[in-house]
Amino acid sequence: MIKDEYCLCHLATGDMLRAAVAAKTPLGVKAKEAMDKGELVSDELVVGIIDEAMKKPSCQKGFILDGFPRTVGQAQMLDEMLEKQGVKIDKVLDFAIDDSILEERITGRWIHPASGRSYHTKFAPPKVPGVDDVTGEPLIQRKDDTAAVLKSRLEAFHKQTEPVIDYYWKKGVVAKLHAEKSPKEVTEEVQKVLS
C-alpha cells in the first residue's frame, strides 16, 4: 500500500540479497559465500546492495526499507551512506505487536512463489487448502515461518533490533503503529503518519 500510494521503491533486503545471489552480481557472489558457510551477510554488503538499488530511477522519489536496519551498527552505516547522497531517513514505522499475536499470524502464512500472493490459514485462506486461488498452483510455507524459527528471530529482534527503534526515536523520526489491529486500521494509521 505504501509503495503504491506514495510511488516509493520497496527495498526488501532479504529479497534483494536473494536476487543479487541469483544474478551472480559481485555483491551477490560475496553474499552467497557467507550464506553457504551459515554466516550472516556482512553489514557492508547489505548497505552496498541498498546503495546500488537506491541509484535506480524507481527510487528517486523515495524508498521503503523492509527488514533493514536490524542493528544499531547497521543503522549508523546506513545513515552514513545516505548522508553521502544528501538523503536521510525521515520516518521509521514501528509496527508494534505482541509476540503471541505475531506467532499466530506468521505460522499460518502461505505464499504463492511466482506471484508473491499470500494467504493465511485463519485470516485469508485459499479457496482450496494449499492451492493458489488464481493459478491452481501449490502454495508454500517459507522455511522461516515456523514457531521454532520465529522464536529465535524474536529473541534476535528484542536483543538487536529494538535498540534500532530507540536509535531513531532519539532522532525524532519514529511513528509507533498498533500492528495488532486489522490491516484496514493499520493502513489508516500509516496514512495519517505519512500525510
PDB file of C-alpha atoms in Angstrom:
ATOM      1  CA  MET A   1       0.000   0.000   0.000  1.00  0.00           C
ATOM      2  CA  ILE A   2       2.734   2.475   0.971  1.00  0.00           C
ATOM      3  CA  LYS A   3       4.806   1.646  -2.106  1.00  0.00           C
ATOM      4  CA  ASP A   4       1.866   2.125  -4.489  1.00  0.00           C
ATOM      5  CA  GLU A   5       0.159   5.091  -2.844  1.00  0.00           C
ATOM      6  CA  TYR A   6       3.331   7.138  -2.394  1.00  0.00           C
ATOM      7  CA  CYS A   7       5.206   5.910  -5.533  1.00  0.00           C
ATOM      8  CA  LEU A   8       8.178   4.726  -3.498  1.00  0.00           C
ATOM      9  CA  CYS A   9      10.512   1.894  -4.317  1.00  0.00           C
ATOM     10  CA  HIS A  10      10.366  -1.082  -1.939  1.00  0.00           C
ATOM     11  CA  LEU A  11      13.771  -2.319  -0.828  1.00  0.00           C
ATOM     12  CA  ALA A  12      13.249  -5.645   0.945  1.00  0.00           C
ATOM     13  CA  THR A  13      16.794  -6.594   1.865  1.00  0.00           C
ATOM     14  CA  GLY A  14      16.108 -10.336   2.028  1.00  0.00           C
ATOM     15  CA  ASP A  15      14.635 -10.321  -1.491  1.00  0.00           C
ATOM     16  CA  MET A  16      17.439  -8.053  -2.709  1.00  0.00           C
ATOM     17  CA  LEU A  17      20.084 -10.420  -1.336  1.00  0.00           C
ATOM     18  CA  ARG A  18      18.409 -13.456  -2.925  1.00  0.00           C
ATOM     19  CA  ALA A  19      18.155 -11.569  -6.249  1.00  0.00           C
ATOM     20  CA  ALA A  20      21.823 -10.497  -6.099  1.00  0.00           C
ATOM     21  CA  VAL A  21      22.845 -14.108  -5.376  1.00  0.00           C
ATOM     22  CA  ALA A  22      20.674 -15.432  -8.235  1.00  0.00           C
ATOM     23  CA  ALA A  23      22.012 -12.779 -10.639  1.00  0.00           C
ATOM     24  CA  LYS A  24      25.584 -13.563  -9.511  1.00  0.00           C
ATOM     25  CA  THR A  25      26.410  -9.868  -9.117  1.00  0.00           C
ATOM     26  CA  PRO A  26      29.790  -9.202  -7.435  1.00  0.00           C
ATOM     27  CA  LEU A  27      27.987  -8.396  -4.163  1.00  0.00           C
ATOM     28  CA  GLY A  28      25.717 -11.441  -4.665  1.00  0.00           C
ATOM     29  CA  VAL A  29      28.715 -13.769  -5.051  1.00  0.00           C
ATOM     30  CA  LYS A  30      30.180 -12.443  -1.781  1.00  0.00           C
ATOM     31  CA  ALA A  31      26.791 -12.789  -0.055  1.00  0.00           C
ATOM     32  CA  LYS A  32      26.430 -16.399  -1.274  1.00  0.00           C
ATOM     33  CA  GLU A  33      29.856 -17.283   0.109  1.00  0.00           C
ATOM     34  CA  ALA A  34      28.774 -16.072   3.564  1.00  0.00           C
ATOM     35  CA  MET A  35      25.346 -17.751   3.391  1.00  0.00           C
ATOM     36  CA  ASP A  36      26.858 -21.065   2.227  1.00  0.00           C
ATOM     37  CA  LYS A  37      29.046 -21.035   5.341  1.00  0.00           C
ATOM     38  CA  GLY A  38      25.977 -20.354   7.500  1.00  0.00           C
ATOM     39  CA  GLU A  39      27.255 -16.880   8.318  1.00  0.00           C
ATOM     40  CA  LEU A  40      25.280 -13.656   8.311  1.00  0.00           C
ATOM     41  CA  VAL A  41      25.885 -11.410   5.330  1.00  0.00           C
ATOM     42  CA  SER A  42      28.084  -8.503   6.432  1.00  0.00           C
ATOM     43  CA  ASP A  43      26.548  -5.108   7.099  1.00  0.00           C
ATOM     44  CA  GLU A  44      28.879  -3.597   4.470  1.00  0.00           C
ATOM     45  CA  LEU A  45      27.493  -5.967   1.827  1.00  0.00           C
ATOM     46  CA  VAL A  46      23.864  -5.235   2.687  1.00  0.00           C
ATOM     47  CA  VAL A  47      24.452  -1.475   2.750  1.00  0.00           C
ATOM     48  CA  GLY A  48      26.258  -1.839  -0.599  1.00  0.00           C
ATOM     49  CA  ILE A  49      23.263  -3.632  -2.106  1.00  0.00           C
ATOM     50  CA  ILE A  50      20.938  -0.903  -0.781  1.00  0.00           C
ATOM     51  CA  ASP A  51      23.294   1.784  -2.120  1.00  0.00           C
ATOM     52  CA  GLU A  52      23.192   0.158  -5.594  1.00  0.00           C
ATOM     53  CA  ALA A  53      19.398  -0.189  -5.534  1.00  0.00           C
ATOM     54  CA  MET A  54      18.833   3.422  -4.476  1.00  0.00           C
ATOM     55  CA  LYS A  55      20.520   4.633  -7.668  1.00  0.00           C
ATOM     56  CA  LYS A  56      17.750   3.110  -9.801  1.00  0.00           C
ATOM     57  CA  PRO A  57      15.280   5.603 -11.337  1.00  0.00           C
ATOM     58  CA  SER A  58      12.390   3.935  -9.463  1.00  0.00           C
ATOM     59  CA  CYS A  59      13.937   5.026  -6.158  1.00  0.00           C
ATOM     60  CA  GLN A  60      14.330   8.718  -6.997  1.00  0.00           C
ATOM     61  CA  LYS A  61      11.041   9.737  -5.297  1.00  0.00           C
ATOM     62  CA  GLY A  62      11.966   7.864  -2.139  1.00  0.00           C
ATOM     63  CA  PHE A  63      12.234   4.365  -0.773  1.00  0.00           C
ATOM     64  CA  ILE A  64      10.969   1.978   1.859  1.00  0.00           C
ATOM     65  CA  LEU A  65      13.488  -0.196   3.655  1.00  0.00           C
ATOM     66  CA  ASP A  66      11.925  -3.511   4.674  1.00  0.00           C
ATOM     67  CA  GLY A  67      13.943  -5.713   7.025  1.00  0.00           C
ATOM     68  CA  PHE A  68      16.821  -3.291   7.444  1.00  0.00           C
ATOM     69  CA  PRO A  69      18.483  -1.963   9.534  1.00  0.00           C
ATOM     70  CA  ARG A  70      18.345  -4.705  12.172  1.00  0.00           C
ATOM     71  CA  THR A  71      21.127  -3.452  14.441  1.00  0.00           C
ATOM     72  CA  VAL A  72      22.283  -0.030  15.644  1.00  0.00           C
ATOM     73  CA  GLY A  73      25.562  -0.599  13.771  1.00  0.00           C
ATOM     74  CA  GLN A  74      23.623  -1.146  10.543  1.00  0.00           C
ATOM     75  CA  ALA A  75      21.539   1.967  11.227  1.00  0.00           C
ATOM     76  CA  GLN A  76      24.687   4.038  11.696  1.00  0.00           C
ATOM     77  CA  MET A  77      26.262   2.640   8.487  1.00  0.00           C
ATOM     78  CA  LEU A  78      23.033   3.298   6.604  1.00  0.00           C
ATOM     79  CA  ASP A  79      22.860   6.887   7.892  1.00  0.00           C
ATOM     80  CA  GLU A  80      26.492   7.481   6.831  1.00  0.00           C
ATOM     81  CA  MET A  81      25.838   6.075   3.339  1.00  0.00           C
ATOM     82  CA  LEU A  82      22.657   8.160   2.976  1.00  0.00           C
ATOM     83  CA  GLU A  83      24.413  11.295   4.211  1.00  0.00           C
ATOM     84  CA  LYS A  84      26.954  10.945   1.373  1.00  0.00           C
ATOM     85  CA  GLN A  85      23.991  11.010  -1.025  1.00  0.00           C
ATOM     86  CA  GLY A  86      22.414  14.008   0.723  1.00  0.00           C
ATOM     87  CA  VAL A  87      19.486  11.905   1.956  1.00  0.00           C
ATOM     88  CA  LYS A  88      18.261  10.975   5.424  1.00  0.00           C
ATOM     89  CA  ILE A  89      15.677   8.703   6.981  1.00  0.00           C
ATOM     90  CA  ASP A  90      12.600  10.850   7.510  1.00  0.00           C
ATOM     91  CA  LYS A  91      10.238   8.271   9.017  1.00  0.00           C
ATOM     92  CA  VAL A  92      10.567   4.937  10.810  1.00  0.00           C
ATOM     93  CA  LEU A  93       7.366   2.936  11.159  1.00  0.00           C
ATOM     94  CA  ASP A  94       7.401   0.753  14.271  1.00  0.00           C
ATOM     95  CA  PHE A  95       4.744  -1.916  13.721  1.00  0.00           C
ATOM     96  CA  ALA A  96       4.368  -2.858  17.398  1.00  0.00           C
ATOM     97  CA  ILE A  97       2.674  -6.193  18.096  1.00  0.00           C
ATOM     98  CA  ASP A  98       2.621  -8.753  20.890  1.00  0.00           C
ATOM     99  CA  ASP A  99       4.826 -11.797  20.189  1.00  0.00           C
ATOM    100  CA  SER A 100       1.949 -14.269  20.637  1.00  0.00           C
ATOM    101  CA  ILE A 101      -0.222 -12.484  18.045  1.00  0.00           C
ATOM    102  CA  LEU A 102       2.710 -12.379  15.670  1.00  0.00           C
ATOM    103  CA  GLU A 103       3.273 -16.126  16.066  1.00  0.00           C
ATOM    104  CA  GLU A 104      -0.320 -16.881  15.065  1.00  0.00           C
ATOM    105  CA  ARG A 105      -0.009 -14.638  12.013  1.00  0.00           C
ATOM    106  CA  ILE A 106       3.385 -15.888  10.842  1.00  0.00           C
ATOM    107  CA  THR A 107       2.890 -19.628  11.308  1.00  0.00           C
ATOM    108  CA  GLY A 108      -0.387 -19.542   9.345  1.00  0.00           C
ATOM    109  CA  ARG A 109       1.099 -17.741   6.323  1.00  0.00           C
ATOM    110  CA  TRP A 110       1.284 -19.460   2.920  1.00  0.00           C
ATOM    111  CA  ILE A 111       2.793 -17.946  -0.241  1.00  0.00           C
ATOM    112  CA  HIS A 112       2.336 -18.415  -3.985  1.00  0.00           C
ATOM    113  CA  PRO A 113       6.016 -18.147  -5.010  1.00  0.00           C
ATOM    114  CA  ALA A 114       5.537 -16.971  -8.607  1.00  0.00           C
ATOM    115  CA  SER A 115       3.197 -14.047  -7.821  1.00  0.00           C
ATOM    116  CA  GLY A 116       4.001 -13.307  -4.178  1.00  0.00           C
ATOM    117  CA  ARG A 117       0.295 -13.639  -3.274  1.00  0.00           C
ATOM    118  CA  SER A 118      -0.054 -14.575   0.354  1.00  0.00           C
ATOM    119  CA  TYR A 119      -2.735 -16.442   2.211  1.00  0.00           C
ATOM    120  CA  HIS A 120      -3.376 -17.270   5.840  1.00  0.00           C
ATOM    121  CA  THR A 121      -4.960 -20.453   7.143  1.00  0.00           C
ATOM    122  CA  LYS A 122      -7.182 -18.465   9.530  1.00  0.00           C
ATOM    123  CA  PHE A 123      -7.449 -14.888   8.273  1.00  0.00           C
ATOM    124  CA  ALA A 124      -7.288 -15.198   4.454  1.00  0.00           C
ATOM    125  CA  PRO A 125      -7.458 -18.865   3.479  1.00  0.00           C
ATOM    126  CA  PRO A 126      -7.266 -20.003  -0.157  1.00  0.00           C
ATOM    127  CA  LYS A 127     -10.462 -21.485  -1.619  1.00  0.00           C
ATOM    128  CA  VAL A 128      -8.724 -24.890  -1.680  1.00  0.00           C
ATOM    129  CA  PRO A 129      -6.178 -25.530   1.126  1.00  0.00           C
ATOM    130  CA  GLY A 130      -2.602 -25.386  -0.151  1.00  0.00           C
ATOM    131  CA  VAL A 131      -3.580 -24.149  -3.629  1.00  0.00           C
ATOM    132  CA  ASP A 132      -3.352 -20.652  -5.181  1.00  0.00           C
ATOM    133  CA  ASP A 133      -6.814 -19.251  -5.992  1.00  0.00           C
ATOM    134  CA  VAL A 134      -5.717 -17.752  -9.326  1.00  0.00           C
ATOM    135  CA  THR A 135      -3.399 -20.348 -10.883  1.00  0.00           C
ATOM    136  CA  GLY A 136      -4.227 -23.546  -9.015  1.00  0.00           C
ATOM    137  CA  GLU A 137      -0.504 -23.962  -8.313  1.00  0.00           C
ATOM    138  CA  PRO A 138       0.706 -25.214  -4.924  1.00  0.00           C
ATOM    139  CA  LEU A 139       1.368 -22.761  -2.101  1.00  0.00           C
ATOM    140  CA  ILE A 140       4.484 -22.952   0.025  1.00  0.00           C
ATOM    141  CA  GLN A 141       5.270 -22.045   3.600  1.00  0.00           C
ATOM    142  CA  ARG A 142       8.574 -20.231   3.949  1.00  0.00           C
ATOM    143  CA  LYS A 143      11.174 -22.178   5.920  1.00  0.00           C
ATOM    144  CA  ASP A 144      11.375 -19.341   8.440  1.00  0.00           C
ATOM    145  CA  ASP A 145       7.599 -19.224   9.061  1.00  0.00           C
ATOM    146  CA  THR A 146       7.670 -21.897  11.778  1.00  0.00           C
ATOM    147  CA  ALA A 147       7.194 -21.421  15.535  1.00  0.00           C
ATOM    148  CA  ALA A 148      10.763 -22.584  16.290  1.00  0.00           C
ATOM    149  CA  VAL A 149      12.382 -20.232  13.785  1.00  0.00           C
ATOM    150  CA  LEU A 150      10.089 -17.381  14.836  1.00  0.00           C
ATOM    151  CA  LYS A 151      11.107 -17.830  18.498  1.00  0.00           C
ATOM    152  CA  SER A 152      14.753 -17.462  17.523  1.00  0.00           C
ATOM    153  CA  ARG A 153      14.001 -14.477  15.255  1.00  0.00           C
ATOM    154  CA  LEU A 154      12.013 -12.759  18.029  1.00  0.00           C
ATOM    155  CA  GLU A 155      14.864 -13.246  20.502  1.00  0.00           C
ATOM    156  CA  ALA A 156      17.221 -11.633  17.976  1.00  0.00           C
ATOM    157  CA  PHE A 157      14.680  -8.852  17.343  1.00  0.00           C
ATOM    158  CA  HIS A 158      14.328  -7.976  21.036  1.00  0.00           C
ATOM    159  CA  LYS A 159      18.088  -8.077  21.586  1.00  0.00           C
ATOM    160  CA  GLN A 160      19.328  -6.417  18.379  1.00  0.00           C
ATOM    161  CA  THR A 161      16.521  -4.574  16.604  1.00  0.00           C
ATOM    162  CA  GLU A 162      14.565  -2.926  19.418  1.00  0.00           C
ATOM    163  CA  PRO A 163      17.628  -0.719  20.107  1.00  0.00           C
ATOM    164  CA  VAL A 164      17.362   0.499  16.475  1.00  0.00           C
ATOM    165  CA  ILE A 165      13.911   1.874  17.293  1.00  0.00           C
ATOM    166  CA  ASP A 166      15.446   3.742  20.263  1.00  0.00           C
ATOM    167  CA  TYR A 167      18.259   4.995  17.987  1.00  0.00           C
ATOM    168  CA  TYR A 168      15.770   6.536  15.555  1.00  0.00           C
ATOM    169  CA  TRP A 169      13.423   7.622  18.376  1.00  0.00           C
ATOM    170  CA  LYS A 170      16.216   9.920  19.595  1.00  0.00           C
ATOM    171  CA  LYS A 171      16.302  11.434  16.084  1.00  0.00           C
ATOM    172  CA  GLY A 172      12.555  12.124  16.327  1.00  0.00           C
ATOM    173  CA  VAL A 173      11.520  10.066  13.287  1.00  0.00           C
ATOM    174  CA  VAL A 174       9.711   7.047  14.808  1.00  0.00           C
ATOM    175  CA  ALA A 175       5.965   6.548  14.487  1.00  0.00           C
ATOM    176  CA  LYS A 176       4.646   3.713  16.657  1.00  0.00           C
ATOM    177  CA  LEU A 177       1.800   1.846  14.985  1.00  0.00           C
ATOM    178  CA  HIS A 178      -0.529  -0.684  16.596  1.00  0.00           C
ATOM    179  CA  ALA A 179       0.017  -3.661  14.306  1.00  0.00           C
ATOM    180  CA  GLU A 180      -2.343  -5.986  16.181  1.00  0.00           C
ATOM    181  CA  LYS A 181      -5.256  -4.094  14.590  1.00  0.00           C
ATOM    182  CA  SER A 182      -6.886  -5.128  11.308  1.00  0.00           C
ATOM    183  CA  PRO A 183      -4.971  -4.421   8.075  1.00  0.00           C
ATOM    184  CA  LYS A 184      -7.505  -1.678   7.244  1.00  0.00           C
ATOM    185  CA  GLU A 185      -6.953   0.063  10.602  1.00  0.00           C
ATOM    186  CA  VAL A 186      -3.161  -0.252  10.367  1.00  0.00           C
ATOM    187  CA  THR A 187      -3.307   1.161   6.823  1.00  0.00           C
ATOM    188  CA  GLU A 188      -5.276   4.167   8.118  1.00  0.00           C
ATOM    189  CA  GLU A 189      -2.664   4.709  10.872  1.00  0.00           C
ATOM    190  CA  VAL A 190       0.126   4.571   8.259  1.00  0.00           C
ATOM    191  CA  GLN A 191      -1.696   7.092   6.045  1.00  0.00           C
ATOM    192  CA  LYS A 192      -2.111   9.513   8.980  1.00  0.00           C
ATOM    193  CA  VAL A 193       1.589   9.251   9.847  1.00  0.00           C
ATOM    194  CA  LEU A 194       2.781   9.722   6.264  1.00  0.00           C
ATOM    195  CA  SER A 195       0.425  12.525   5.229  1.00  0.00           C
TER     196      SER A 195
END
